[in-house]
Coordinates of C-alpha atoms in Angstrom, one line a residue:
Chain A
M25 CA -17.5 -18.5 -13.3
P26 CA -21.1 -18.7 -12.3
E27 CA -22.7 -22.0 -11.1
P28 CA -24.7 -24.0 -13.6
D29 CA -28.3 -23.1 -13.2
I30 CA -31.0 -25.7 -13.1
C31 CA -33.7 -23.2 -12.6
R32 CA -33.9 -21.9 -16.1
P33 CA -37.5 -22.1 -17.4
E34 CA -36.7 -24.3 -20.4
R35 CA -35.5 -27.1 -18.0
E36 CA -38.1 -29.7 -17.3
D37 CA -37.0 -30.4 -13.8
R38 CA -37.8 -26.9 -12.6
N39 CA -39.2 -28.1 -9.3
K40 CA -35.7 -29.1 -8.3
C41 CA -34.7 -25.5 -8.2
R42 CA -36.7 -24.9 -5.1
A43 CA -34.2 -24.7 -2.3
H44 CA -33.9 -27.8 -0.2
P45 CA -35.2 -27.4 3.3
W46 CA -31.7 -27.6 4.6
V47 CA -30.7 -24.5 2.6
E48 CA -33.2 -22.6 4.7
G49 CA -32.0 -24.3 7.8
A50 CA -28.4 -23.4 7.0
C51 CA -29.4 -19.8 6.4
A52 CA -31.2 -19.5 9.7
S53 CA -28.3 -21.0 11.7
Y54 CA -26.0 -18.8 9.7
A55 CA -27.9 -15.7 10.7
G56 CA -28.1 -16.9 14.2
F57 CA -24.4 -17.5 14.3
L58 CA -23.7 -14.0 13.0
A59 CA -26.0 -12.5 15.6
T60 CA -24.3 -14.3 18.5
Y61 CA -20.9 -13.4 17.0
V62 CA -21.9 -9.7 16.9
L63 CA -23.5 -9.5 20.3
G64 CA -21.1 -11.9 22.0
V65 CA -18.0 -9.9 21.1
N66 CA -19.0 -7.4 23.7
T67 CA -19.1 -9.6 26.7
I68 CA -16.1 -11.9 26.4
N69 CA -12.5 -11.7 27.3
K70 CA -9.6 -10.9 25.0
N71 CA -8.5 -14.4 24.1
M72 CA -12.0 -15.5 23.3
L73 CA -12.5 -12.4 21.3
Y74 CA -9.6 -13.2 19.1
T75 CA -10.6 -16.8 18.7
L76 CA -14.1 -15.6 17.7
L77 CA -12.6 -13.1 15.3
L78 CA -10.7 -15.9 13.7
I79 CA -13.4 -18.5 13.7
G80 CA -16.0 -16.1 12.3
P81 CA -14.7 -15.8 8.7
L82 CA -13.7 -19.5 8.6
A83 CA -17.2 -20.5 9.6
C84 CA -18.7 -18.2 7.0
I85 CA -16.5 -19.7 4.3
F86 CA -17.6 -23.2 5.4
V87 CA -21.3 -22.4 5.4
S88 CA -21.2 -20.7 2.0
L89 CA -20.0 -24.0 0.5
F90 CA -23.5 -25.3 1.1
I91 CA -25.3 -22.4 -0.4
G92 CA -25.8 -21.8 -4.1
R93 CA -28.2 -22.0 -7.0
Y94 CA -27.3 -25.6 -7.7
P95 CA -28.6 -27.8 -4.8
I96 CA -26.1 -30.2 -3.5
S97 CA -26.8 -32.1 -0.3
I98 CA -24.9 -31.6 2.9
A99 CA -23.5 -35.2 2.8
I100 CA -22.1 -34.7 -0.6
V101 CA -20.5 -31.3 0.2
A102 CA -18.9 -32.9 3.3
K103 CA -17.6 -35.8 1.3
I104 CA -16.1 -33.5 -1.3
L105 CA -14.5 -31.4 1.4
W106 CA -13.1 -34.5 3.1
C107 CA -11.5 -36.0 0.0
K108 CA -10.2 -32.7 -1.2
L109 CA -8.6 -31.9 2.1
S110 CA -7.2 -35.5 2.5
Y111 CA -6.0 -35.6 -1.2
S112 CA -7.9 -38.8 -1.8
T113 CA -10.0 -39.5 -4.8
C114 CA -13.7 -39.1 -4.8
N115 CA -16.4 -41.2 -6.4
I116 CA -18.7 -38.2 -6.7
S117 CA -19.7 -36.6 -10.0
Q118 CA -17.1 -34.2 -11.4
M119 CA -19.7 -31.4 -11.7
H120 CA -20.4 -31.5 -8.0
Q121 CA -16.8 -31.4 -7.2
T122 CA -16.2 -28.5 -9.5
I123 CA -19.1 -26.5 -8.0
V124 CA -18.1 -27.0 -4.4
W125 CA -14.3 -26.9 -4.7
D126 CA -13.6 -24.8 -7.8
I127 CA -16.6 -22.3 -7.7
R128 CA -17.9 -21.9 -4.2
M129 CA -14.7 -22.3 -2.3
P130 CA -12.5 -19.7 -4.2
R131 CA -15.5 -17.3 -4.2
A132 CA -15.9 -17.5 -0.5
I133 CA -12.1 -17.2 0.2
L134 CA -12.0 -14.2 -2.2
G135 CA -15.0 -12.7 -0.5
A136 CA -13.4 -13.0 2.9
L137 CA -10.2 -11.4 1.6
V138 CA -11.9 -8.5 -0.3
G139 CA -14.3 -7.7 2.6
G140 CA -11.5 -7.9 5.1
C141 CA -9.2 -5.7 3.0
L142 CA -11.8 -3.0 2.4
A143 CA -12.8 -2.9 6.1
I144 CA -9.3 -2.9 7.5
S145 CA -8.1 -0.2 5.3
G146 CA -11.2 1.9 6.0
A147 CA -10.6 1.5 9.7
S148 CA -6.9 2.5 9.3
F149 CA -7.7 5.5 7.2
Q150 CA -10.3 6.7 9.7
G151 CA -7.7 6.7 12.4
L152 CA -5.0 8.2 10.2
F153 CA -7.2 11.0 8.9
R154 CA -8.8 11.5 12.4
N155 CA -12.2 11.4 10.6
P156 CA -14.8 8.8 11.1
L157 CA -16.4 9.6 7.7
V158 CA -13.4 8.5 5.7
S159 CA -13.5 5.2 3.8
S160 CA -11.0 3.0 2.1
G161 CA -11.4 5.1 -1.1
I162 CA -10.5 8.4 0.4
L163 CA -7.2 8.8 -1.5
G164 CA -8.8 7.9 -4.8
V165 CA -7.9 4.2 -5.0
T166 CA -11.3 3.0 -6.0
S167 CA -11.9 5.6 -8.7
G168 CA -8.4 5.1 -10.0
A169 CA -9.0 1.3 -10.1
G170 CA -12.4 1.9 -11.7
F171 CA -10.8 3.9 -14.5
G172 CA -8.0 1.4 -15.0
A173 CA -10.5 -1.4 -15.4
A174 CA -12.7 0.6 -17.8
L175 CA -9.7 1.5 -19.9
A176 CA -8.6 -2.1 -20.0
I177 CA -12.1 -3.2 -21.1
L178 CA -12.0 -0.6 -23.9
L179 CA -8.5 -1.6 -25.1
F180 CA -8.3 -5.3 -24.6
D181 CA -10.6 -8.3 -24.8
A182 CA -9.3 -10.3 -21.9
A183 CA -9.6 -10.5 -18.1
A184 CA -6.0 -10.3 -17.1
P185 CA -5.3 -6.7 -18.2
I186 CA -8.4 -5.6 -16.3
Y187 CA -6.8 -6.8 -13.0
L188 CA -3.5 -5.3 -13.9
F189 CA -4.8 -1.9 -15.0
A190 CA -7.2 -1.7 -12.1
F191 CA -4.4 -2.4 -9.6
L192 CA -1.9 0.0 -11.2
F193 CA -4.3 2.9 -11.7
G194 CA -5.5 2.4 -8.1
G195 CA -2.0 2.8 -6.9
L196 CA -1.3 5.7 -9.2
A197 CA -4.3 7.6 -7.9
V198 CA -3.1 7.3 -4.3
L199 CA 0.4 8.3 -5.4
L200 CA -1.0 11.4 -7.1
S201 CA -3.1 12.3 -4.0
Y202 CA 0.0 12.0 -1.9
L203 CA 2.1 14.2 -4.2
I204 CA -0.7 16.8 -4.2
G205 CA -0.8 16.7 -0.4
R206 CA 2.9 17.3 -0.2
V207 CA 2.8 21.0 -1.1
Y208 CA 4.4 22.2 2.1
N209 CA 7.1 19.5 2.1
T210 CA 5.2 17.8 4.9
T211 CA 1.9 15.9 4.4
P212 CA -0.7 17.6 6.5
T213 CA -3.9 15.5 6.8
I214 CA -6.2 18.1 5.3
M215 CA -4.0 18.4 2.2
L216 CA -4.0 14.6 1.7
V217 CA -7.8 14.6 1.9
L218 CA -8.0 17.5 -0.5
G219 CA -5.6 15.7 -2.9
G220 CA -7.7 12.5 -2.6
T221 CA -10.9 14.4 -3.4
I222 CA -9.3 16.1 -6.4
V223 CA -7.8 12.8 -7.8
S224 CA -11.1 11.0 -7.2
S225 CA -13.2 13.5 -9.1
V226 CA -10.7 13.5 -12.0
F227 CA -10.8 9.7 -12.3
A228 CA -14.6 9.8 -11.9
A229 CA -14.7 12.1 -14.9
L230 CA -12.4 9.8 -16.8
I231 CA -14.6 6.8 -16.0
S232 CA -17.5 8.7 -17.5
L233 CA -15.4 9.5 -20.5
T234 CA -14.6 5.8 -21.1
K235 CA -18.4 5.0 -20.7
Y236 CA -19.2 7.7 -23.2
V237 CA -16.8 6.3 -25.9
A238 CA -17.5 2.6 -25.1
D239 CA -19.5 0.4 -27.5
P240 CA -23.0 0.3 -26.0
A241 CA -23.6 -3.2 -27.2
D242 CA -20.9 -5.0 -25.2
E243 CA -18.2 -2.8 -23.7
L244 CA -20.6 -0.4 -21.8
P245 CA -22.5 -3.1 -20.0
T246 CA -19.2 -4.8 -19.0
I247 CA -17.9 -1.5 -17.6
V248 CA -21.1 -0.8 -15.7
F249 CA -21.2 -4.3 -14.2
W250 CA -17.6 -4.2 -13.3
L251 CA -18.1 -0.9 -11.5
M252 CA -21.0 -2.5 -9.5
G253 CA -18.7 -5.1 -8.1
S254 CA -19.0 -8.9 -8.1
L255 CA -17.2 -12.0 -6.9
A256 CA -18.7 -14.3 -9.6
S257 CA -15.6 -14.7 -11.6
A258 CA -13.4 -15.8 -8.6
R259 CA -10.9 -18.5 -9.4
Y260 CA -7.9 -19.8 -7.4
Q261 CA -5.5 -18.1 -9.6
D262 CA -7.1 -14.7 -8.8
I263 CA -6.6 -15.4 -5.2
M264 CA -3.0 -16.4 -5.8
I265 CA -2.2 -13.2 -7.6
A266 CA -4.4 -10.5 -6.0
G267 CA -4.0 -12.2 -2.7
I268 CA -0.3 -11.2 -2.5
P269 CA -0.9 -7.4 -2.2
M270 CA -4.0 -8.0 -0.1
L271 CA -2.1 -10.2 2.4
V272 CA 0.9 -7.8 2.5
G273 CA -1.4 -4.9 3.2
I274 CA -3.4 -6.8 5.9
L275 CA -0.2 -8.0 7.7
G276 CA 1.3 -4.5 7.6
L277 CA -1.7 -2.9 9.0
L278 CA -2.1 -5.6 11.7
A279 CA 1.6 -5.0 12.7
I280 CA 1.3 -1.2 12.9
K281 CA -2.2 -1.1 14.4
W282 CA -1.2 0.5 17.8
R283 CA 0.6 3.3 16.1
I284 CA -2.6 4.3 14.3
N285 CA -3.9 5.2 17.8
V286 CA -1.0 7.6 18.3
L287 CA -1.3 9.0 14.7
S288 CA -5.0 9.8 15.4
M289 CA -3.9 12.4 18.0
G290 CA -2.8 14.6 15.1
D291 CA 0.6 15.3 13.6
K292 CA 2.0 17.6 16.3
E293 CA 1.1 15.5 19.3
A294 CA 2.1 12.2 17.6
Q295 CA 5.5 13.6 16.9
T296 CA 6.0 14.9 20.4
L297 CA 4.9 11.5 21.6
G298 CA 7.9 10.1 19.7
I299 CA 6.6 9.0 16.4
N300 CA 8.1 9.7 13.0
T301 CA 4.7 10.8 11.6
R302 CA 5.8 10.9 8.0
L303 CA 7.2 7.4 7.9
N304 CA 4.3 5.9 9.9
K305 CA 1.7 7.7 7.8
G306 CA 3.5 6.4 4.7
I307 CA 3.5 2.8 5.9
V308 CA -0.2 3.0 6.7
I309 CA -1.0 4.6 3.3
V310 CA 1.0 2.0 1.4
C311 CA -0.4 -1.0 3.3
A312 CA -4.0 0.2 3.0
T313 CA -3.5 1.0 -0.7
L314 CA -2.1 -2.4 -1.4
A315 CA -5.0 -4.1 0.4
T316 CA -7.7 -2.0 -1.3
A317 CA -6.2 -2.0 -4.7
G318 CA -5.7 -5.8 -4.5
A319 CA -9.3 -6.2 -3.5
V320 CA -10.8 -3.8 -6.0
C321 CA -8.9 -5.2 -9.0
V322 CA -10.6 -8.6 -8.6
S323 CA -14.0 -7.6 -7.2
G324 CA -14.8 -4.3 -8.8
I325 CA -16.1 -1.4 -6.7
I326 CA -17.8 -2.5 -3.6
G327 CA -18.9 0.5 -1.5
W328 CA -20.1 0.7 2.0
V329 CA -17.8 -2.0 3.5
G330 CA -14.8 0.3 4.0
L331 CA -16.9 3.0 5.6
V332 CA -19.5 1.3 7.8
I333 CA -17.9 -2.0 8.9
P334 CA -15.3 -0.1 10.9
H335 CA -18.1 1.7 12.6
I336 CA -19.8 -1.6 13.5
G337 CA -16.4 -2.6 14.9
R338 CA -16.3 0.6 17.0
M339 CA -19.7 -0.1 18.4
L340 CA -18.7 -3.7 19.3
V341 CA -15.1 -3.5 20.5
G342 CA -14.4 0.2 21.1
N343 CA -12.0 2.6 19.4
D344 CA -8.6 1.2 20.4
N345 CA -7.1 0.2 17.0
R346 CA -5.3 -2.7 18.6
V347 CA -8.7 -4.4 18.7
L348 CA -10.6 -2.4 16.2
I349 CA -8.2 -3.2 13.3
P350 CA -8.4 -7.0 13.6
A351 CA -12.1 -6.8 14.4
S352 CA -12.8 -4.8 11.2
L353 CA -10.8 -7.4 9.2
S354 CA -12.9 -10.2 10.6
L355 CA -16.3 -8.4 10.4
G356 CA -15.6 -7.2 6.9
A357 CA -14.8 -10.8 5.8
C358 CA -17.9 -12.2 7.4
F359 CA -20.1 -9.5 6.0
L360 CA -19.0 -9.7 2.4
I361 CA -19.3 -13.5 2.4
L362 CA -22.8 -13.2 3.8
V363 CA -23.9 -10.6 1.3
D364 CA -22.4 -12.5 -1.6
N365 CA -24.3 -15.6 -0.5
L366 CA -27.5 -13.6 -0.4
G367 CA -26.7 -12.1 -3.8
R368 CA -26.6 -15.5 -5.4
M369 CA -29.6 -16.9 -3.7
L370 CA -32.2 -14.1 -3.6
T371 CA -33.3 -13.8 -7.3
G372 CA -32.9 -15.7 -10.5
S373 CA -29.9 -13.7 -11.6
E374 CA -27.1 -12.5 -9.4
I375 CA -27.5 -9.1 -7.8
P376 CA -24.2 -7.1 -8.0
L377 CA -22.4 -6.9 -4.7
G378 CA -22.1 -3.1 -4.6
I379 CA -25.9 -2.8 -4.6
L380 CA -26.5 -5.5 -1.9
T381 CA -23.8 -4.3 0.6
A382 CA -25.7 -1.1 1.2
L383 CA -29.2 -2.7 1.0
V384 CA -28.3 -5.3 3.5
G385 CA -25.9 -3.4 5.6
G386 CA -28.0 -0.2 6.1
P387 CA -30.8 -1.8 8.1
F388 CA -28.3 -3.9 10.0
F389 CA -26.3 -0.8 10.9
V390 CA -29.4 0.9 12.2
Y391 CA -30.3 -2.2 14.2
L392 CA -26.9 -2.2 15.8
L393 CA -27.0 1.5 16.5
K394 CA -30.3 1.0 18.4
S395 CA -29.2 -2.1 20.3
T396 CA -25.7 -0.8 21.4
K397 CA -26.7 2.9 21.7
G398 CA -23.7 3.5 19.5
G399 CA -21.3 2.3 22.1
G400 CA -20.5 5.9 23.2
W401 CA -19.6 6.7 19.7
Chain B
M9 CA 25.0 21.6 34.1
P10 CA 21.5 23.0 33.4
L11 CA 18.9 20.5 32.2
L12 CA 18.0 22.5 29.2
A13 CA 20.2 25.1 27.6
V14 CA 18.9 27.2 24.7
E15 CA 21.6 29.3 23.0
N16 CA 21.1 32.1 20.5
L17 CA 18.0 30.5 19.1
S18 CA 16.6 32.1 15.9
F19 CA 13.7 30.8 13.8
A20 CA 12.0 32.2 10.7
Y21 CA 9.0 31.2 8.6
S22 CA 10.3 32.0 5.0
H23 CA 11.6 35.5 5.5
S24 CA 10.2 37.2 8.5
D25 CA 11.9 36.5 11.8
V26 CA 9.6 34.9 14.3
L27 CA 12.2 34.4 17.0
S28 CA 15.6 36.0 17.2
D29 CA 18.6 35.4 19.4
I30 CA 16.9 33.7 22.4
S31 CA 19.1 32.2 25.1
F32 CA 18.0 30.7 28.5
N33 CA 18.6 27.8 30.8
V34 CA 16.2 25.7 32.8
N35 CA 17.3 23.6 35.8
R36 CA 15.8 20.6 37.5
K37 CA 12.9 21.3 39.9
E38 CA 12.3 24.7 38.2
I39 CA 9.4 26.2 36.4
F40 CA 10.2 28.6 33.6
F41 CA 7.3 30.8 32.4
L42 CA 7.0 32.4 29.0
L43 CA 4.8 35.4 29.3
G44 CA 3.9 37.9 26.5
P45 CA 1.1 39.2 24.3
N46 CA -0.6 37.1 21.6
G47 CA 1.7 36.5 18.6
C48 CA 4.9 37.2 20.4
G49 CA 6.3 33.7 19.5
K50 CA 5.7 31.7 22.7
T51 CA 4.2 28.7 20.9
T52 CA 6.8 28.9 18.2
L53 CA 9.6 28.8 20.8
L54 CA 8.0 25.8 22.5
D55 CA 7.7 24.0 19.1
C56 CA 11.5 24.7 18.5
I57 CA 12.3 23.2 21.9
L58 CA 10.2 20.1 21.1
G59 CA 12.0 19.6 17.8
L60 CA 8.9 20.2 15.7
L61 CA 10.5 23.2 13.8
K62 CA 14.0 23.5 12.3
L63 CA 16.0 26.2 13.9
R64 CA 17.6 28.8 11.6
Q65 CA 20.4 29.4 14.1
G66 CA 21.4 28.4 17.6
S67 CA 21.1 25.3 19.6
V68 CA 18.8 23.5 22.0
K69 CA 20.8 21.3 24.3
F70 CA 19.3 18.8 26.8
M71 CA 21.8 17.7 29.4
G72 CA 24.6 18.9 27.2
K73 CA 23.4 17.1 24.1
E74 CA 22.0 18.8 21.1
L75 CA 18.3 18.0 20.7
N76 CA 17.5 19.7 17.4
G77 CA 17.5 17.3 14.4
R78 CA 17.3 14.1 16.5
R79 CA 14.8 11.4 15.8
P80 CA 11.3 12.0 17.3
E81 CA 11.6 9.0 19.7
D82 CA 14.9 10.4 21.1
I83 CA 13.4 13.8 21.7
A84 CA 10.3 12.3 23.2
R85 CA 12.3 10.5 25.8
Q86 CA 13.8 13.8 27.0
V87 CA 10.9 16.3 26.7
A88 CA 7.2 15.7 26.9
Y89 CA 4.4 18.0 25.7
V90 CA 1.1 18.9 27.2
P91 CA -1.0 20.7 24.6
Q92 CA -3.3 23.6 25.3
S93 CA -6.5 22.2 24.1
H94 CA -7.0 18.9 22.3
E95 CA -9.4 18.2 19.5
K96 CA -11.0 15.0 20.6
T97 CA -11.8 12.7 17.7
F98 CA -12.4 9.1 18.8
P99 CA -13.8 8.2 22.2
Y100 CA -10.7 6.4 23.5
T101 CA -10.6 5.4 27.1
V102 CA -8.3 7.2 29.5
R103 CA -6.1 4.2 29.6
E104 CA -5.6 4.1 25.9
I105 CA -4.8 7.9 25.8
V106 CA -2.2 7.7 28.5
L107 CA -0.7 4.6 26.9
M108 CA 0.2 6.7 23.9
G109 CA 2.7 8.4 26.1
R110 CA 4.7 5.2 25.8
A111 CA 5.1 5.4 22.0
A112 CA 8.7 6.5 22.2
Y113 CA 9.6 3.2 24.0
I114 CA 7.7 0.9 21.8
G115 CA 9.1 -0.4 18.5
M116 CA 7.4 0.4 15.1
F117 CA 5.6 -2.9 14.8
S118 CA 5.1 -3.7 18.5
S119 CA 2.3 -3.3 20.9
P120 CA 2.5 -2.0 24.5
S121 CA 3.8 -4.5 27.1
P122 CA 2.6 -5.1 30.7
E123 CA 5.4 -2.8 31.8
D124 CA 3.9 0.0 29.7
M125 CA 0.6 -0.7 31.4
R126 CA 2.2 -0.2 34.8
A127 CA 3.7 3.1 33.7
V128 CA 0.2 4.2 32.7
E129 CA -1.2 3.4 36.1
E130 CA 1.7 5.0 37.8
A131 CA 1.2 8.2 35.8
L132 CA -2.5 8.3 36.5
E133 CA -1.9 7.8 40.2
K134 CA 0.6 10.7 40.3
V135 CA -2.1 13.1 39.0
G136 CA -4.7 11.5 41.2
I137 CA -7.2 10.3 38.5
I138 CA -6.6 6.5 38.6
R139 CA -10.3 6.1 39.2
L140 CA -11.0 7.5 35.7
I141 CA -8.8 4.8 34.0
D142 CA -11.6 3.1 32.2
R143 CA -13.8 6.1 31.4
R144 CA -14.0 7.5 27.8
Y145 CA -12.0 10.7 27.8
T146 CA -14.5 12.4 25.5
Q147 CA -16.9 12.3 28.4
L148 CA -14.6 13.9 31.0
S149 CA -14.8 17.5 32.0
G150 CA -12.2 20.0 30.7
G151 CA -10.2 19.9 33.9
E152 CA -10.1 16.1 34.1
G153 CA -9.2 15.9 30.4
Q154 CA -6.2 18.2 31.0
L155 CA -5.1 15.9 33.9
V156 CA -5.3 13.0 31.5
L157 CA -3.0 14.8 29.1
I158 CA -0.6 15.6 31.9
A159 CA -0.6 11.9 32.9
R160 CA 0.1 11.0 29.3
A161 CA 3.2 13.3 29.4
L162 CA 4.3 11.8 32.7
A163 CA 4.1 8.3 31.1
Q164 CA 6.8 9.5 28.8
K165 CA 9.1 9.5 31.8
T166 CA 11.0 12.6 30.8
A167 CA 12.8 15.0 33.0
M168 CA 11.0 18.0 31.5
L169 CA 7.4 18.9 30.5
V170 CA 6.6 21.6 28.0
M171 CA 3.1 23.0 28.6
D172 CA 1.3 25.4 26.3
E173 CA -1.4 27.3 28.3
P174 CA -2.5 24.2 30.2
T175 CA -5.3 26.0 32.0
A176 CA -6.9 27.7 29.0
H177 CA -10.7 27.0 28.8
L178 CA -10.8 25.7 32.4
D179 CA -13.2 26.8 35.0
F180 CA -12.2 28.6 38.2
K181 CA -11.7 25.5 40.3
H182 CA -10.0 23.3 37.7
E183 CA -7.5 26.0 36.9
L184 CA -6.4 25.7 40.5
V185 CA -6.5 21.9 40.4
I186 CA -4.1 21.9 37.5
M187 CA -1.8 24.4 39.3
E188 CA -1.8 22.4 42.5
T189 CA -1.1 19.2 40.6
I190 CA 1.9 20.8 38.8
V191 CA 3.3 22.0 42.2
E192 CA 3.0 18.5 43.6
L193 CA 4.8 17.0 40.6
V194 CA 7.7 19.5 40.7
R195 CA 8.1 18.9 44.5
E196 CA 7.8 15.1 44.4
T197 CA 9.4 14.1 41.1
G198 CA 11.8 17.0 40.5
L199 CA 10.4 17.7 37.1
A200 CA 11.4 20.8 35.2
I201 CA 8.6 22.6 33.4
I202 CA 8.4 25.2 30.7
M203 CA 5.0 26.8 30.5
A204 CA 3.6 29.4 28.2
T205 CA 0.8 31.4 29.9
H206 CA -1.3 34.5 29.6
F207 CA -1.6 35.0 33.3
P208 CA 1.2 36.7 35.3
N209 CA -0.5 35.4 38.5
H210 CA 0.4 31.8 37.5
A211 CA 4.0 32.7 38.0
F212 CA 3.3 34.3 41.3
Y213 CA 1.3 31.2 42.3
F214 CA 4.4 29.0 42.0
E215 CA 6.7 31.5 43.6
N216 CA 4.2 31.7 46.5
S217 CA 4.3 27.9 46.8
N218 CA 8.1 28.1 47.2
I219 CA 9.0 26.5 43.9
A220 CA 12.0 27.8 42.0
T221 CA 10.3 30.0 39.4
R222 CA 11.5 32.2 36.7
V223 CA 9.6 34.3 34.1
A224 CA 10.7 35.4 30.7
L225 CA 8.9 38.4 29.3
M226 CA 8.6 38.1 25.5
N227 CA 7.8 40.9 23.2
D228 CA 8.6 41.4 19.5
H229 CA 10.1 37.9 19.0
R230 CA 12.7 38.2 21.7
F231 CA 13.2 38.1 25.4
L232 CA 12.8 41.4 27.1
M233 CA 14.1 40.1 30.4
A234 CA 14.0 37.0 32.5
G235 CA 14.2 36.5 36.3
R236 CA 12.2 35.7 39.4
P237 CA 8.6 36.7 39.2
S238 CA 8.8 39.3 42.0
E239 CA 11.7 41.0 40.2
V240 CA 10.3 40.8 36.6
L241 CA 6.6 41.2 37.1
S242 CA 6.6 44.8 38.0
E243 CA 4.0 47.4 37.2
G244 CA 6.4 49.1 34.8
N245 CA 7.4 45.9 32.9
L246 CA 3.8 44.8 32.5
K247 CA 3.0 48.3 31.1
T248 CA 5.8 47.9 28.6
I249 CA 4.9 44.5 27.1
Y250 CA 1.0 44.6 27.4
N251 CA 0.4 48.4 27.6
V252 CA -1.8 47.7 30.6
N253 CA -1.9 49.6 33.9
T254 CA -1.6 47.2 36.8
R255 CA -1.0 47.1 40.6
V256 CA 1.1 44.4 42.1
V257 CA -0.2 43.7 45.6
S258 CA 0.8 41.5 48.5
Y259 CA -1.7 40.0 50.8
S260 CA -0.8 38.0 53.9
I261 CA -2.8 34.7 54.2
D262 CA -1.3 33.8 57.5
A263 CA 1.6 34.6 59.6
N264 CA 4.2 33.0 57.3
H265 CA 2.7 33.4 53.9
D266 CA 2.3 36.3 51.6
L267 CA 0.4 36.0 48.4
K268 CA 1.5 38.2 45.6
Q269 CA -0.9 39.0 42.8
V270 CA -1.2 41.3 39.8
I271 CA -4.4 43.2 39.5
P272 CA -5.2 44.7 36.1
I273 CA -6.6 48.2 36.3
S274 CA -7.0 49.7 32.9
T275 CA -5.7 49.7 29.3
Q276 CA -5.8 53.5 29.0
S277 CA -2.4 55.2 28.8
S278 CA -2.2 57.9 31.5

């Protein structure tokens, strides 16, 4: 549900739509916070690092409550927050309450979950596949989910089936990749990658097919916008439902994070080091798929986060997955909230997330590469 | 009881035999060499001992207990593996690499404990590279990298190491560094080692250092013979398995020590 827009040309009070000075102030301090967060991570001890990784996304969620197309002053936002959190009644207009608590808040929480999921599963897959160019979509989960959503848009005229189909087809795509990769009764990494590539391209073709048969007046644009990714429709009930697979995936990956180090030594070495490679690989794949499919089904396809956020993590905290996995989770969450905030402030209409992630992230990545010299990476 | 007892081991990929009817024992404080031409099945035999391949026949017993078919963590607490060369993917630090040697002792969803950290430092001290602990292992030289992998195997705290050509790709000096390190380890910790190698002189090196050493000559998927290097590594036997003309010479370094070496002469049959 998008925010009510007071900046439409037919409104007489257009001058109101100029951002309040505090919006700019908030943005500046927000950017400053992110910069210290990013550069500070390198120089502090473990406990502080984890605290910072936890505080980062929470702070981003908090700040994004103040940012949006409908100007609400800091005092009012704070009051709304206070009475919502203390379960007391507010004497503030219902519209303000709705905007802050029912539009901005779920959107920020969902953004944190989606960004975190994409980044954490990207980092896990990079370790599992021993390949830094792998992203969370390597086993076809994003193209599968894309097809599921497109199919649901063609068949039904409601939002719920889109989530369901996207999630199910995302999982189905990964299952197919895994079965293709099992030709030798084991699952060698290279065959999994090949399986993922095949399944991805088949589903990409199927997405094109749904676009081809879709009604260009309404269905086609819906499909195209869905594929570009957006958090605009976030509601609490989305978080309640899609949050379950996302949380399960995140917790699973956090629990098994050290074993991803060992798996990244390759199958033969990992097994001689005492790891049941098949079982451990299976757990990582299932958890990463739950997280990614849960994220994609509510947000659409958001590229870039699952590939590059783990690299930013590598530059900042090194390659040990014990630190890298939680760092990717936190960085991904912060990054997606930030980009989503930009997306709803920059222009008159919202810019789809899938576009902005790369446009914002690319230069940021280059800047980090320069300033950390890649961290030996 | 021997530490490792391999009895009538056979292995096949689909239909063609890769190993047939191999039996041998390895004792504590002993180095057992596998020597033979490319493709004779050395690496396959090592993989069978490590439990990576399913035997077609026979048994691999470690201290009297069958190893084949056990869980990976059970095997990894008995036998550790030092690979030949290692494809380096992510720039882990030396500490992180050696820590992976503790995987068999750490539960599925747990992370390493301070005790595991101590085992890592201990292992690095044993191979003499504790100073490298915080370096990135992708930036180490080939010889140092190999020492890190040996330390990782030591962190597994096993009674036996399996090494597959641990000195391949190393320079003149580091080959010797690795050999000296292995001699130290066998002397001080009583490890048993099985090593596949391409160099008969490696076996002589250990025999010359007064370590219990045996060599198995492999050819055509089976053992031709096994025994002490000075008995087995004769000009005639090397001619049989490699079809190479050699001389086995002895050179006295000082009053008490003779150094035996194989010198390759030619590949022409004469």
